Amino acid sequence: MRMWSLTPAVLDAKGIVACWRESLLAQAVLSGKTKGYTHHPQLERFRACEHPLAAVASYLGPLADEADRRGYHFDRSRILERPDPELRLTVNDGQLSYEWRLLLKKLEQRDPKAYARMTERGPQPHPIFLVVPGPVAAWEKVIAGV
């Protein structure tokens, strides 16, 4: 499961579709509708919220917005709660930098044109996240060489 801390605008087609699908899975886990992935470490930051389903809804909304911008259709009726426009989670700058390097590595292999465009940018957070100083998150499974 990969729920990127990066803005959906930097994800390629495969990345945004996978993120949508996996975020819906996270929503199912948090709402008790599935028995799998219940202990997935990436869910920690959503479980820590007072209203985890509203947090996931707030995460899913910008993914659907980016999909709309690209002419894709993500079914917003699958979002179970109303997003909270005031809700902000934190992400460490070390985590954001790690995810940026991971995304660049993936793009280099599967979409060289997107990779070339992204190397001119730096990491930008998903709108739900406020960047704070800190290392890669304890829940992250760091891949050697990234």
PDB file of C-alpha atoms in Angstrom:
ATOM      1  CA  MET A   1       0.000   0.000   0.000  1.00  0.00           C
ATOM      2  CA  ARG A   2       1.416   3.390  -0.973  1.00  0.00           C
ATOM      3  CA  MET A   3      -0.442   6.498   0.074  1.00  0.00           C
ATOM      4  CA  TRP A   4       1.951   9.136  -1.172  1.00  0.00           C
ATOM      5  CA  SER A   5       2.685  12.173   0.954  1.00  0.00           C
ATOM      6  CA  LEU A   6       3.475  13.952  -2.324  1.00  0.00           C
ATOM      7  CA  THR A   7       0.990  16.076  -4.227  1.00  0.00           C
ATOM      8  CA  PRO A   8      -1.080  14.016  -6.690  1.00  0.00           C
ATOM      9  CA  ALA A   9       0.047  16.410  -9.444  1.00  0.00           C
ATOM     10  CA  VAL A  10       3.462  14.706  -9.592  1.00  0.00           C
ATOM     11  CA  LEU A  11       2.155  11.155  -9.906  1.00  0.00           C
ATOM     12  CA  ASP A  12       2.138   9.513 -13.310  1.00  0.00           C
ATOM     13  CA  ALA A  13      -0.969   7.683 -14.587  1.00  0.00           C
ATOM     14  CA  LYS A  14      -0.013   4.383 -12.944  1.00  0.00           C
ATOM     15  CA  GLY A  15       0.909   6.146  -9.726  1.00  0.00           C
ATOM     16  CA  ILE A  16      -2.313   8.114  -9.333  1.00  0.00           C
ATOM     17  CA  VAL A  17      -4.531   5.136 -10.202  1.00  0.00           C
ATOM     18  CA  ALA A  18      -2.665   2.886  -7.770  1.00  0.00           C
ATOM     19  CA  CYS A  19      -2.794   5.554  -5.062  1.00  0.00           C
ATOM     20  CA  TRP A  20      -6.564   5.950  -5.536  1.00  0.00           C
ATOM     21  CA  ARG A  21      -7.120   2.201  -5.375  1.00  0.00           C
ATOM     22  CA  GLU A  22      -4.890   1.750  -2.331  1.00  0.00           C
ATOM     23  CA  SER A  23      -6.429   4.734  -0.551  1.00  0.00           C
ATOM     24  CA  LEU A  24      -9.871   3.197  -1.068  1.00  0.00           C
ATOM     25  CA  LEU A  25      -8.461   0.009   0.449  1.00  0.00           C
ATOM     26  CA  ALA A  26      -7.220   2.035   3.427  1.00  0.00           C
ATOM     27  CA  GLN A  27     -10.695   3.503   3.785  1.00  0.00           C
ATOM     28  CA  ALA A  28     -12.169  -0.015   3.768  1.00  0.00           C
ATOM     29  CA  VAL A  29      -9.715  -1.114   6.448  1.00  0.00           C
ATOM     30  CA  LEU A  30     -10.458   1.893   8.657  1.00  0.00           C
ATOM     31  CA  SER A  31     -14.205   1.388   8.280  1.00  0.00           C
ATOM     32  CA  GLY A  32     -13.931  -2.296   9.204  1.00  0.00           C
ATOM     33  CA  LYS A  33     -15.043  -3.544   5.778  1.00  0.00           C
ATOM     34  CA  THR A  34     -12.055  -5.777   5.142  1.00  0.00           C
ATOM     35  CA  LYS A  35      -9.947  -8.144   7.193  1.00  0.00           C
ATOM     36  CA  GLY A  36      -6.735  -7.659   5.203  1.00  0.00           C
ATOM     37  CA  TYR A  37      -4.137  -4.925   5.712  1.00  0.00           C
ATOM     38  CA  THR A  38      -5.507  -4.086   9.159  1.00  0.00           C
ATOM     39  CA  HIS A  39      -2.013  -3.595  10.566  1.00  0.00           C
ATOM     40  CA  HIS A  40      -0.494  -1.811   7.573  1.00  0.00           C
ATOM     41  CA  PRO A  41       1.964   0.761   8.936  1.00  0.00           C
ATOM     42  CA  GLN A  42       0.924   3.565   6.573  1.00  0.00           C
ATOM     43  CA  LEU A  43      -2.473   3.633   8.268  1.00  0.00           C
ATOM     44  CA  GLU A  44      -0.897   4.846  11.521  1.00  0.00           C
ATOM     45  CA  ARG A  45      -1.047   8.488  10.511  1.00  0.00           C
ATOM     46  CA  PHE A  46      -4.756   8.224   9.679  1.00  0.00           C
ATOM     47  CA  ARG A  47      -5.612   6.192  12.770  1.00  0.00           C
ATOM     48  CA  ALA A  48      -3.948   8.883  14.888  1.00  0.00           C
ATOM     49  CA  CYS A  49      -6.630  11.364  13.782  1.00  0.00           C
ATOM     50  CA  GLU A  50      -9.762  11.990  15.786  1.00  0.00           C
ATOM     51  CA  HIS A  51     -11.818  11.063  12.701  1.00  0.00           C
ATOM     52  CA  PRO A  52      -9.766   8.636  10.570  1.00  0.00           C
ATOM     53  CA  LEU A  53     -12.403   8.253   7.844  1.00  0.00           C
ATOM     54  CA  ALA A  54     -12.693  12.021   7.432  1.00  0.00           C
ATOM     55  CA  ALA A  55      -8.890  12.119   7.158  1.00  0.00           C
ATOM     56  CA  VAL A  56      -8.915   9.501   4.385  1.00  0.00           C
ATOM     57  CA  ALA A  57     -11.746  11.360   2.650  1.00  0.00           C
ATOM     58  CA  SER A  58      -9.665  14.533   2.848  1.00  0.00           C
ATOM     59  CA  TYR A  59      -6.783  12.595   1.299  1.00  0.00           C
ATOM     60  CA  LEU A  60      -8.926  11.077  -1.486  1.00  0.00           C
ATOM     61  CA  GLY A  61     -10.494  14.395  -2.555  1.00  0.00           C
ATOM     62  CA  PRO A  62      -7.331  15.919  -4.068  1.00  0.00           C
ATOM     63  CA  LEU A  63      -6.606  12.625  -5.850  1.00  0.00           C
ATOM     64  CA  ALA A  64     -10.017  12.825  -7.511  1.00  0.00           C
ATOM     65  CA  ASP A  65      -9.451  16.519  -8.303  1.00  0.00           C
ATOM     66  CA  GLU A  66      -6.186  15.696 -10.073  1.00  0.00           C
ATOM     67  CA  ALA A  67      -7.861  12.829 -11.929  1.00  0.00           C
ATOM     68  CA  ASP A  68     -10.565  15.249 -13.118  1.00  0.00           C
ATOM     69  CA  ARG A  69      -7.887  17.698 -14.266  1.00  0.00           C
ATOM     70  CA  ARG A  70      -6.359  14.925 -16.390  1.00  0.00           C
ATOM     71  CA  GLY A  71      -9.675  13.780 -17.837  1.00  0.00           C
ATOM     72  CA  TYR A  72      -9.845  10.570 -15.787  1.00  0.00           C
ATOM     73  CA  HIS A  73     -12.936   9.574 -13.866  1.00  0.00           C
ATOM     74  CA  PHE A  74     -12.533   8.517 -10.260  1.00  0.00           C
ATOM     75  CA  ASP A  75     -15.868   7.642  -8.668  1.00  0.00           C
ATOM     76  CA  ARG A  76     -16.219  10.118  -5.806  1.00  0.00           C
ATOM     77  CA  SER A  77     -19.292   8.244  -4.554  1.00  0.00           C
ATOM     78  CA  ARG A  78     -16.829   5.682  -3.156  1.00  0.00           C
ATOM     79  CA  ILE A  79     -15.580   8.235  -0.608  1.00  0.00           C
ATOM     80  CA  LEU A  80     -17.466   7.319   2.568  1.00  0.00           C
ATOM     81  CA  GLU A  81     -17.152  10.526   4.578  1.00  0.00           C
ATOM     82  CA  ARG A  82     -17.246  14.209   3.868  1.00  0.00           C
ATOM     83  CA  PRO A  83     -13.713  15.656   3.609  1.00  0.00           C
ATOM     84  CA  ASP A  84     -12.668  18.098   6.308  1.00  0.00           C
ATOM     85  CA  PRO A  85     -11.149  21.127   4.541  1.00  0.00           C
ATOM     86  CA  GLU A  86      -9.497  22.253   7.798  1.00  0.00           C
ATOM     87  CA  LEU A  87      -7.820  18.916   8.553  1.00  0.00           C
ATOM     88  CA  ARG A  88      -4.030  18.824   8.307  1.00  0.00           C
ATOM     89  CA  LEU A  89      -1.687  15.962   9.076  1.00  0.00           C
ATOM     90  CA  THR A  90       2.038  16.401   9.408  1.00  0.00           C
ATOM     91  CA  VAL A  91       4.705  14.782   7.296  1.00  0.00           C
ATOM     92  CA  ASN A  92       8.397  14.958   8.093  1.00  0.00           C
ATOM     93  CA  ASP A  93      10.571  16.596   5.476  1.00  0.00           C
ATOM     94  CA  GLY A  94      12.755  13.477   5.559  1.00  0.00           C
ATOM     95  CA  GLN A  95       9.730  11.341   4.662  1.00  0.00           C
ATOM     96  CA  LEU A  96       8.736  13.678   1.848  1.00  0.00           C
ATOM     97  CA  SER A  97      12.290  13.649   0.462  1.00  0.00           C
ATOM     98  CA  TYR A  98      12.426   9.848   0.629  1.00  0.00           C
ATOM     99  CA  GLU A  99       9.122   9.523  -1.223  1.00  0.00           C
ATOM    100  CA  TRP A 100      10.341  12.004  -3.848  1.00  0.00           C
ATOM    101  CA  ARG A 101      13.439   9.892  -4.488  1.00  0.00           C
ATOM    102  CA  LEU A 102      11.299   6.743  -4.607  1.00  0.00           C
ATOM    103  CA  LEU A 103       8.915   8.320  -7.122  1.00  0.00           C
ATOM    104  CA  LEU A 104      11.800   9.529  -9.299  1.00  0.00           C
ATOM    105  CA  LYS A 105      13.258   6.021  -9.302  1.00  0.00           C
ATOM    106  CA  LYS A 106       9.911   4.575 -10.401  1.00  0.00           C
ATOM    107  CA  LEU A 107       9.425   7.245 -13.069  1.00  0.00           C
ATOM    108  CA  GLU A 108      12.922   6.765 -14.432  1.00  0.00           C
ATOM    109  CA  GLN A 109      11.995   3.163 -15.213  1.00  0.00           C
ATOM    110  CA  ARG A 110       8.408   3.432 -16.385  1.00  0.00           C
ATOM    111  CA  ASP A 111       8.008   6.975 -17.782  1.00  0.00           C
ATOM    112  CA  PRO A 112      11.265   8.665 -18.842  1.00  0.00           C
ATOM    113  CA  LYS A 113       9.439  11.797 -20.093  1.00  0.00           C
ATOM    114  CA  ALA A 114       7.731  12.297 -16.749  1.00  0.00           C
ATOM    115  CA  TYR A 115      11.035  11.602 -15.017  1.00  0.00           C
ATOM    116  CA  ALA A 116      12.728  14.349 -17.062  1.00  0.00           C
ATOM    117  CA  ARG A 117       9.974  16.834 -16.116  1.00  0.00           C
ATOM    118  CA  MET A 118      10.086  15.884 -12.442  1.00  0.00           C
ATOM    119  CA  THR A 119      13.842  16.241 -12.058  1.00  0.00           C
ATOM    120  CA  GLU A 120      13.314  19.995 -12.553  1.00  0.00           C
ATOM    121  CA  ARG A 121      10.959  20.090  -9.558  1.00  0.00           C
ATOM    122  CA  GLY A 122      11.310  19.365  -5.903  1.00  0.00           C
ATOM    123  CA  PRO A 123       9.030  17.474  -3.572  1.00  0.00           C
ATOM    124  CA  GLN A 124       5.699  19.124  -2.806  1.00  0.00           C
ATOM    125  CA  PRO A 125       3.267  17.702  -0.238  1.00  0.00           C
ATOM    126  CA  HIS A 126      -0.254  16.434  -0.777  1.00  0.00           C
ATOM    127  CA  PRO A 127      -2.608  19.269   0.297  1.00  0.00           C
ATOM    128  CA  ILE A 128      -3.590  17.436   3.498  1.00  0.00           C
ATOM    129  CA  PHE A 129      -0.003  17.481   4.774  1.00  0.00           C
ATOM    130  CA  LEU A 130       1.918  20.179   6.583  1.00  0.00           C
ATOM    131  CA  VAL A 131       5.674  19.614   6.305  1.00  0.00           C
ATOM    132  CA  VAL A 132       7.647  19.604   9.550  1.00  0.00           C
ATOM    133  CA  PRO A 133      11.321  18.876  10.205  1.00  0.00           C
ATOM    134  CA  GLY A 134      12.121  15.260  10.848  1.00  0.00           C
ATOM    135  CA  PRO A 135      13.444  11.955   9.520  1.00  0.00           C
ATOM    136  CA  VAL A 136      11.826   9.279   7.378  1.00  0.00           C
ATOM    137  CA  ALA A 137       8.755   8.000   9.245  1.00  0.00           C
ATOM    138  CA  ALA A 138       9.193   4.968  11.478  1.00  0.00           C
ATOM    139  CA  TRP A 139       6.438   3.160   9.549  1.00  0.00           C
ATOM    140  CA  GLU A 140       8.206   3.531   6.184  1.00  0.00           C
ATOM    141  CA  LYS A 141       9.832   0.445   4.712  1.00  0.00           C
ATOM    142  CA  VAL A 142      12.947   2.049   3.282  1.00  0.00           C
ATOM    143  CA  ILE A 143      14.318   0.504   0.112  1.00  0.00           C
ATOM    144  CA  ALA A 144      18.110   0.372  -0.049  1.00  0.00           C
ATOM    145  CA  GLY A 145      19.552   2.739  -2.618  1.00  0.00           C
ATOM    146  CA  VAL A 146      16.624   5.170  -2.597  1.00  0.00           C
TER     147      VAL A 146
END
